């Protein structure tokens, strides 16, 4: 599974990245994690707010940091068998 | 202010009965001010963040982009851009993607700037604070001022034809898909928990700043003599507005702590326009924001942008001092 956190380097973006790392570790997932501060990637997705969370090339959330339990749910729903 | 009368009673009771502070003392004046303001402000913030989160749910920023690109608006586009700027919570995280996203959709540079200028100047927490502290007339004027600065500033920046001073890579980003904003909207009852959650996450972020702001305001209210500010920042000093504006630039403070401080300054004789200019400059002209924008703007445009906003804020400050 591929998880991308895209941001502009702001505190919320880093916060989201850290939370994702924790969840991936807690759930013992094998995931390819990517953290990028390249804004053009965000724009290419067609969104205008950051931070952006993309899982398996699907845009999952933009412009906010979902809380931890919400994130856990989002990630576990997308675990590939 | 009869609406807030119960809070007056609670603050009286806490200050004089529970804390047993001597009536008429400086401490009593500070403590009473603190409790009353805190109660009033938090009620208003609770209501307004919920209202704004609801508004945002039904009118996401992507909708504005579609709206601005699909219609011919004959100048009204500046107005709509500022309105959206006002309801969109300003976060430096999003300023660059928003900027690029607008230009990508072929929204004119001036209209894009109208949005960018107003977005930090007007925010929901500031509206709640203004309502609680200065009443609805001044709140409306404050919103009007923020919109006006954005519209005129954006218009001027648009007329200056500064497209060549936008970083080159911005024009090269290619985006095939433009998110149109989710069109399937649930009913309010269904989404309310989500909206409420968002509202509370905003409140959580600012609660400390507001408490600090009200605390400092309360100290000024109780302990600092009126002549003090009147001497330096009173109406007689015509340079007080530009001075307040310039002083605010290096301050990376939060509007939520600045406004309660301004309240006590205003009651101590600082003119409202000077206070407003200070607050707007704190949020609208911040150095960290400039550094972020430097990524997409060449310095000529960045400087012009800041100059236009500075002049706008100073004019609004004078105007408020003239009116009140």
Short mmCIF file of C-alpha atoms in Angstrom, two decimals:
data_model
loop_
_atom_site.label_atom_id
_atom_site.label_comp_id
_atom_site.label_asym_id
_atom_site.label_seq_id
_atom_site.Cartn_x
_atom_site.Cartn_y
_atom_site.Cartn_z
CA UNK A 1 0.00 0.00 0.00
CA UNK A 2 1.15 3.50 -0.79
CA UNK A 3 0.51 6.44 1.53
CA UNK A 4 1.43 9.98 0.56
CA UNK A 5 1.28 13.08 2.70
CA UNK A 6 1.55 16.23 0.63
CA UNK A 7 1.97 19.63 2.20
CA UNK A 8 3.71 22.93 2.04
CA UNK A 9 5.96 22.25 5.00
CA UNK A 10 3.62 23.78 7.56
CA UNK A 11 3.13 22.45 11.11
CA UNK A 12 -0.17 20.69 10.32
CA UNK A 13 1.44 18.85 7.44
CA UNK A 14 4.21 17.54 9.67
CA UNK A 15 1.66 16.67 12.28
CA UNK A 16 -0.31 14.60 9.77
CA UNK A 17 2.85 12.86 8.61
CA UNK A 18 3.83 11.94 12.18
CA UNK A 19 0.37 10.58 12.96
CA UNK A 20 0.39 8.46 9.82
CA UNK A 21 3.78 7.00 10.75
CA UNK A 22 2.50 6.08 14.20
CA UNK A 23 -0.58 4.38 12.82
CA UNK A 24 1.39 2.44 10.23
CA UNK A 25 3.69 1.20 12.99
CA UNK A 26 0.85 0.37 15.34
CA UNK A 27 -0.98 -1.63 12.73
CA UNK A 28 2.23 -3.30 11.57
CA UNK A 29 1.58 -2.36 8.00
CA UNK A 30 3.94 -2.74 5.15
CA UNK A 31 3.45 0.58 3.48
CA UNK A 32 5.37 2.83 1.20
CA UNK A 33 5.26 6.21 2.93
CA UNK A 34 5.98 9.41 1.15
CA UNK A 35 6.14 12.93 2.54
CA UNK A 36 6.42 15.68 0.00
CA UNK A 37 6.47 19.45 0.21
CA UNK A 38 6.23 19.88 -3.53
CA UNK A 39 3.18 22.09 -3.90
CA UNK A 40 2.76 21.33 -7.57
CA UNK A 41 1.76 17.78 -6.62
CA UNK A 42 -1.13 19.14 -4.59
CA UNK A 43 -2.26 21.35 -7.42
CA UNK A 44 -2.01 18.47 -9.87
CA UNK A 45 -4.55 16.60 -7.77
CA UNK A 46 -6.92 19.51 -8.26
CA UNK A 47 -7.15 20.48 -4.61
CA UNK A 48 -6.21 23.82 -3.14
CA UNK A 49 -5.88 23.14 0.54
CA UNK A 50 -3.13 21.39 2.40
CA UNK A 51 -2.17 19.01 4.00
CA UNK A 52 -3.34 16.35 1.58
CA UNK A 53 -3.51 12.62 2.26
CA UNK A 54 -3.39 10.23 -0.68
CA UNK A 55 -3.67 6.47 -0.24
CA UNK A 56 -3.09 4.16 -3.21
CA UNK A 57 -3.47 7.16 -5.52
CA UNK A 58 -6.86 7.97 -4.06
CA UNK A 59 -7.37 11.43 -2.57
CA UNK A 60 -8.57 10.75 0.96
CA UNK A 61 -8.47 14.06 2.76
CA UNK A 62 -7.45 17.63 2.05
CA UNK A 63 -7.10 20.77 4.07
CA UNK A 64 -7.29 19.17 7.48
CA UNK A 65 -5.62 16.77 9.84
CA UNK A 66 -8.17 14.06 10.63
CA UNK A 67 -7.95 12.92 14.24
CA UNK A 68 -6.14 9.72 15.05
CA UNK A 69 -9.09 7.35 15.29
CA UNK A 70 -10.52 8.71 12.08
CA UNK A 71 -7.18 8.23 10.37
CA UNK A 72 -6.88 4.71 11.67
CA UNK A 73 -10.25 3.89 10.18
CA UNK A 74 -9.36 5.49 6.85
CA UNK A 75 -6.10 3.58 6.63
CA UNK A 76 -7.38 0.20 7.76
CA UNK A 77 -10.24 0.38 5.28
CA UNK A 78 -7.69 0.62 2.51
CA UNK A 79 -5.34 -2.16 3.50
CA UNK A 80 -4.78 -4.31 0.46
CA UNK A 81 -5.18 -7.98 0.93
CA UNK B 1 -25.79 44.33 26.04
CA UNK B 2 -28.75 42.89 27.90
CA UNK B 3 -28.13 39.61 26.12
CA UNK B 4 -25.02 39.16 28.19
CA UNK B 5 -26.61 40.20 31.45
CA UNK B 6 -26.43 36.69 32.99
CA UNK B 7 -22.67 36.76 32.43
CA UNK B 8 -22.49 40.07 34.26
CA UNK B 9 -24.23 38.41 37.21
CA UNK B 10 -21.93 35.39 37.13
CA UNK B 11 -18.82 37.59 37.02
CA UNK B 12 -20.11 39.72 39.90
CA UNK B 13 -20.83 36.64 41.94
CA UNK B 14 -17.44 35.04 41.23
CA UNK B 15 -15.43 38.22 41.78
CA UNK B 16 -17.11 39.58 44.89
CA UNK B 17 -18.63 36.55 46.60
CA UNK B 18 -16.46 33.57 45.71
CA UNK B 19 -13.05 35.25 45.37
CA UNK B 20 -14.10 37.85 47.92
CA UNK B 21 -12.21 40.69 46.24
CA UNK B 22 -12.86 44.17 47.52
CA UNK B 23 -15.23 46.07 45.30
CA UNK B 24 -13.67 49.02 43.52
CA UNK B 25 -10.12 47.75 43.80
CA UNK B 26 -7.83 47.38 40.79
CA UNK B 27 -7.74 43.63 41.24
CA UNK B 28 -11.51 43.40 41.26
CA UNK B 29 -11.69 45.42 38.08
CA UNK B 30 -9.20 43.10 36.35
CA UNK B 31 -10.75 39.85 37.58
CA UNK B 32 -14.28 40.94 36.75
CA UNK B 33 -13.18 42.03 33.28
CA UNK B 34 -11.47 38.70 32.72
CA UNK B 35 -14.40 36.49 33.74
CA UNK B 36 -17.02 38.53 31.95
CA UNK B 37 -15.04 38.76 28.72
CA UNK B 38 -14.04 35.12 28.73
CA UNK B 39 -17.64 33.92 29.15
CA UNK B 40 -19.05 36.25 26.54
CA UNK B 41 -16.33 35.59 24.00
CA UNK B 42 -16.44 31.83 24.29
CA UNK B 43 -20.19 31.69 23.79
CA UNK B 44 -19.88 33.79 20.64
CA UNK B 45 -16.94 31.78 19.33
CA UNK B 46 -18.89 28.58 19.85
CA UNK B 47 -21.81 29.92 17.83
CA UNK B 48 -19.83 31.54 15.05
CA UNK B 49 -17.37 28.71 14.42
CA UNK B 50 -20.33 26.36 14.05
CA UNK B 51 -22.04 28.73 11.67
CA UNK B 52 -18.91 29.22 9.55
CA UNK B 53 -18.08 25.51 9.46
CA UNK B 54 -21.60 24.86 8.17
CA UNK B 55 -21.19 27.54 5.53
CA UNK B 56 -17.91 26.02 4.42
CA UNK B 57 -19.40 22.57 4.18
CA UNK B 58 -21.98 23.78 1.70
CA UNK B 59 -19.70 26.25 -0.09
CA UNK B 60 -16.22 24.77 -0.39
CA UNK B 61 -13.49 26.79 -2.03
CA UNK B 62 -13.51 24.57 -5.13
CA UNK B 63 -17.06 25.80 -5.79
CA UNK B 64 -15.83 29.37 -5.86
CA UNK B 65 -13.19 28.47 -8.39
CA UNK B 66 -15.76 26.90 -10.67
CA UNK B 67 -18.08 29.86 -10.14
CA UNK B 68 -15.39 32.43 -10.93
CA UNK B 69 -14.23 30.67 -14.07
CA UNK B 70 -17.61 29.81 -15.55
CA UNK B 71 -19.27 33.20 -15.37
CA UNK B 72 -18.63 36.68 -16.61
CA UNK B 73 -18.98 38.83 -13.55
CA UNK B 74 -17.94 42.30 -14.73
CA UNK B 75 -15.85 43.19 -11.72
CA UNK B 76 -18.10 41.51 -9.19
CA UNK B 77 -15.62 38.64 -9.20
CA UNK B 78 -13.42 40.75 -6.92
CA UNK B 79 -16.30 40.97 -4.50
CA UNK B 80 -17.04 37.23 -4.51
CA UNK B 81 -13.37 36.41 -4.13
CA UNK B 82 -13.15 38.53 -0.97
CA UNK B 83 -16.35 37.05 0.46
CA UNK B 84 -14.90 33.60 0.05
CA UNK B 85 -11.63 34.84 1.45
CA UNK B 86 -13.55 35.90 4.53
CA UNK B 87 -15.25 32.55 5.10
CA UNK B 88 -12.21 30.44 4.28
CA UNK B 89 -10.11 29.94 7.36
CA UNK B 90 -6.69 31.29 6.67
CA UNK B 91 -3.86 28.86 7.07
CA UNK B 92 -0.43 29.46 5.73
CA UNK B 93 -0.41 25.75 4.79
CA UNK B 94 -2.92 26.42 2.09
CA UNK B 95 -1.97 29.83 0.80
CA UNK B 96 0.34 28.52 -1.91
CA UNK B 97 -1.87 25.71 -3.23
CA UNK B 98 -4.76 28.18 -3.28
CA UNK B 99 -2.76 30.77 -5.13
CA UNK B 100 -1.59 28.30 -7.76
CA UNK B 101 -4.99 26.65 -7.96
CA UNK B 102 -6.68 29.96 -8.75
CA UNK B 103 -4.19 31.01 -11.40
CA UNK B 104 -4.38 27.57 -12.95
CA UNK B 105 -8.09 27.94 -13.41
CA UNK B 106 -7.31 31.18 -15.30
CA UNK B 107 -8.71 33.34 -12.56
CA UNK B 108 -7.07 36.76 -13.03
CA UNK B 109 -4.14 37.62 -10.79
CA UNK B 110 -5.99 40.60 -9.29
CA UNK B 111 -8.99 38.51 -8.28
CA UNK B 112 -6.65 35.90 -6.80
CA UNK B 113 -4.98 38.60 -4.72
CA UNK B 114 -8.34 39.97 -3.61
CA UNK B 115 -8.93 36.55 -2.07
CA UNK B 116 -5.45 36.32 -0.59
CA UNK B 117 -5.65 39.75 1.03
CA UNK B 118 -9.04 39.34 2.67
CA UNK B 119 -8.58 35.76 3.82
CA UNK B 120 -6.30 36.51 6.79
CA UNK B 121 -7.90 39.89 7.56
CA UNK B 122 -11.32 38.46 8.32
CA UNK B 123 -11.71 35.28 10.25
CA UNK B 124 -14.45 33.74 12.29
CA UNK B 125 -12.72 34.03 15.62
CA UNK B 126 -12.05 37.71 15.03
CA UNK B 127 -15.71 38.20 14.11
CA UNK B 128 -16.80 36.53 17.35
CA UNK B 129 -14.40 38.68 19.33
CA UNK B 130 -15.50 41.89 17.64
CA UNK B 131 -19.16 41.06 18.22
CA UNK B 132 -18.58 40.36 21.88
CA UNK B 133 -16.36 43.33 22.48
CA UNK B 134 -17.43 46.14 20.18
CA UNK B 135 -21.00 45.25 19.18
CA UNK B 136 -22.50 44.47 15.79
CA UNK B 137 -22.14 47.87 14.10
CA UNK B 138 -18.38 47.92 14.48
CA UNK B 139 -18.21 44.23 13.56
CA UNK B 140 -19.98 44.94 10.28
CA UNK B 141 -17.65 47.85 9.61
CA UNK B 142 -14.68 45.63 10.32
CA UNK B 143 -15.92 43.02 7.84
CA UNK B 144 -16.64 45.77 5.31
CA UNK B 145 -13.15 47.15 5.78
CA UNK B 146 -11.53 43.75 5.23
CA UNK B 147 -13.55 43.22 2.06
CA UNK B 148 -12.79 46.70 0.78
CA UNK B 149 -9.04 46.37 1.28
CA UNK B 150 -9.13 43.05 -0.56
CA UNK B 151 -11.22 44.34 -3.48
CA UNK B 152 -9.29 47.55 -4.01
CA UNK B 153 -5.91 45.97 -3.32
CA UNK B 154 -6.68 43.11 -5.71
CA UNK B 155 -7.92 45.53 -8.35
CA UNK B 156 -4.75 47.64 -8.14
CA UNK B 157 -2.49 44.59 -8.25
CA UNK B 158 -4.45 43.34 -11.26
CA UNK B 159 -4.09 46.67 -13.08
CA UNK B 160 -0.33 46.70 -12.51
CA UNK B 161 -0.03 43.69 -14.85
CA UNK B 162 2.45 41.86 -12.70
CA UNK B 163 1.90 38.38 -14.09
CA UNK B 164 5.56 38.20 -15.12
CA UNK B 165 6.57 38.46 -11.46
CA UNK B 166 4.84 35.24 -10.53
CA UNK B 167 7.40 32.42 -10.25
CA UNK B 168 7.70 30.77 -13.64
CA UNK B 169 7.03 27.24 -12.45
CA UNK B 170 3.51 28.25 -11.41
CA UNK B 171 2.45 28.73 -15.01
CA UNK B 172 3.94 25.40 -16.00
CA UNK B 173 2.15 23.12 -13.60
CA UNK B 174 -0.25 21.06 -15.55
CA UNK B 175 -3.34 19.81 -13.90
CA UNK B 176 -5.87 17.91 -15.87
CA UNK B 177 -8.30 17.31 -13.13
CA UNK B 178 -9.86 20.20 -11.33
CA UNK B 179 -11.72 19.11 -8.30
CA UNK B 180 -15.20 20.55 -8.58
CA UNK B 181 -16.05 20.22 -4.93
CA UNK B 182 -18.21 17.45 -3.65
CA UNK B 183 -21.69 17.85 -5.03
CA UNK B 184 -23.49 15.29 -2.95
CA UNK B 185 -24.42 17.19 0.17
CA UNK B 186 -25.99 15.48 3.12
CA UNK B 187 -28.65 17.13 5.22
CA UNK B 188 -27.54 19.33 8.06
CA UNK B 189 -28.65 16.95 10.80
CA UNK B 190 -26.54 14.18 9.33
CA UNK B 191 -23.36 16.17 8.94
CA UNK B 192 -23.70 18.24 12.08
CA UNK B 193 -21.40 16.05 14.21
CA UNK B 194 -18.68 16.48 11.58
CA UNK B 195 -19.21 20.23 11.40
CA UNK B 196 -19.20 20.48 15.15
CA UNK B 197 -15.98 18.51 15.29
CA UNK B 198 -14.38 20.94 12.88
CA UNK B 199 -15.63 23.91 14.87
CA UNK B 200 -14.20 22.47 18.08
CA UNK B 201 -10.86 21.73 16.44
CA UNK B 202 -10.65 25.43 15.52
CA UNK B 203 -11.58 26.48 19.06
CA UNK B 204 -9.02 24.12 20.53
CA UNK B 205 -6.26 25.74 18.51
CA UNK B 206 -6.99 29.28 19.67
CA UNK B 207 -8.24 28.84 23.18
CA UNK B 208 -4.86 29.50 24.79
CA UNK B 209 -4.27 32.63 22.75
CA UNK B 210 -7.63 34.05 23.66
CA UNK B 211 -7.12 33.40 27.35
CA UNK B 212 -3.70 35.07 27.18
CA UNK B 213 -5.18 37.99 25.27
CA UNK B 214 -8.03 38.46 27.71
CA UNK B 215 -5.56 38.12 30.59
CA UNK B 216 -3.29 40.88 29.28
CA UNK B 217 -6.35 42.96 28.47
CA UNK B 218 -7.61 42.48 32.03
CA UNK B 219 -4.33 43.64 33.51
CA UNK B 220 -4.31 46.75 31.32
CA UNK B 221 -7.94 47.32 32.24
CA UNK B 222 -7.29 47.22 35.96
CA UNK B 223 -3.83 48.64 36.39
CA UNK B 224 -2.71 50.96 33.63
CA UNK B 225 -3.78 54.59 33.92
CA UNK B 226 -5.64 56.14 31.01
CA UNK B 227 -3.23 58.97 30.39
CA UNK B 228 -0.51 56.46 29.57
CA UNK B 229 -1.75 55.43 26.13
CA UNK B 230 -3.44 58.68 25.35
CA UNK B 231 -0.06 60.35 25.48
CA UNK B 232 1.52 58.06 22.88
CA UNK B 233 -1.27 56.63 20.80
CA UNK B 234 -4.06 59.14 21.33
CA UNK B 235 -5.99 60.79 18.56
CA UNK B 236 -3.78 63.86 18.56
CA UNK B 237 -0.87 61.97 17.13
CA UNK B 238 -1.57 61.70 13.45
CA UNK B 239 1.26 59.20 13.04
CA UNK B 240 -0.23 56.71 15.48
CA UNK B 241 -1.96 54.69 12.72
CA UNK B 242 1.11 54.09 10.53
CA UNK B 243 3.17 53.50 13.64
CA UNK B 244 0.76 50.83 14.91
CA UNK B 245 0.75 49.21 11.46
CA UNK B 246 4.53 49.07 11.17
CA UNK B 247 4.96 47.85 14.76
CA UNK B 248 2.62 44.97 14.02
CA UNK B 249 4.60 43.52 11.12
CA UNK B 250 7.29 41.66 13.09
CA UNK B 251 4.66 40.35 15.52
CA UNK B 252 3.58 36.91 14.65
CA UNK B 253 0.76 36.99 17.10
CA UNK B 254 -2.65 35.53 16.80
CA UNK B 255 -5.60 37.83 16.06
CA UNK B 256 -7.42 36.08 18.88
CA UNK B 257 -5.06 37.40 21.50
CA UNK B 258 -4.64 40.82 19.93
CA UNK B 259 -8.33 41.76 19.91
CA UNK B 260 -8.99 41.53 23.69
CA UNK B 261 -5.84 43.57 24.24
CA UNK B 262 -7.09 46.16 21.79
CA UNK B 263 -10.38 46.31 23.65
CA UNK B 264 -8.70 47.42 26.84
CA UNK B 265 -6.48 49.82 24.92
CA UNK B 266 -9.55 51.37 23.33
CA UNK B 267 -11.21 51.84 26.70
CA UNK B 268 -8.00 53.54 27.81
CA UNK B 269 -8.18 56.11 25.08
CA UNK B 270 -6.44 54.51 22.11
CA UNK B 271 -8.56 55.32 19.03
CA UNK B 272 -10.38 52.34 17.53
CA UNK B 273 -8.90 52.84 14.07
CA UNK B 274 -5.39 52.67 15.46
CA UNK B 275 -6.25 49.45 17.27
CA UNK B 276 -7.89 47.98 14.19
CA UNK B 277 -4.91 48.87 11.99
CA UNK B 278 -2.66 47.15 14.48
CA UNK B 279 -4.74 43.99 14.52
CA UNK B 280 -5.12 43.84 10.73
CA UNK B 281 -1.40 44.37 10.28
CA UNK B 282 -0.60 41.60 12.75
CA UNK B 283 -2.64 39.09 10.76
CA UNK B 284 -2.36 40.49 7.24
CA UNK B 285 1.30 41.45 7.08
CA UNK B 286 3.27 38.70 8.67
CA UNK B 287 6.88 37.92 7.87
CA UNK B 288 6.53 34.12 7.96
CA UNK B 289 3.69 34.44 5.46
CA UNK B 290 5.91 36.58 3.25
CA UNK B 291 8.60 33.90 3.33
CA UNK B 292 6.09 31.28 2.27
CA UNK B 293 4.76 33.43 -0.55
CA UNK B 294 8.30 34.08 -1.74
CA UNK B 295 8.17 30.56 -3.17
CA UNK B 296 5.59 31.61 -5.75
CA UNK B 297 6.12 35.37 -6.09
CA UNK B 298 9.19 37.21 -7.26
CA UNK B 299 10.26 39.94 -4.89
CA UNK B 300 8.87 42.78 -7.04
CA UNK B 301 5.37 41.36 -6.74
CA UNK B 302 5.80 40.35 -3.12
CA UNK B 303 6.83 43.89 -2.17
CA UNK B 304 4.01 45.47 -4.17
CA UNK B 305 1.54 43.10 -2.55
CA UNK B 306 2.72 44.06 0.93
CA UNK B 307 2.85 47.74 0.08
CA UNK B 308 -0.72 47.73 -1.22
CA UNK B 309 -2.03 45.92 1.87
CA UNK B 310 -0.07 48.22 4.21
CA UNK B 311 -1.48 51.35 2.59
CA UNK B 312 -4.97 49.84 2.67
CA UNK B 313 -4.74 49.08 6.37
CA UNK B 314 -3.44 52.56 7.18
CA UNK B 315 -6.27 54.19 5.24
CA UNK B 316 -8.85 52.03 7.04
CA UNK B 317 -7.26 52.98 10.37
CA UNK B 318 -7.58 56.69 9.62
CA UNK B 319 -11.12 56.19 8.39
CA UNK B 320 -12.17 54.48 11.63
CA UNK B 321 -10.49 57.17 13.72
CA UNK B 322 -12.32 59.77 11.70
CA UNK B 323 -15.69 58.02 12.12
CA UNK B 324 -15.47 57.24 15.84
#
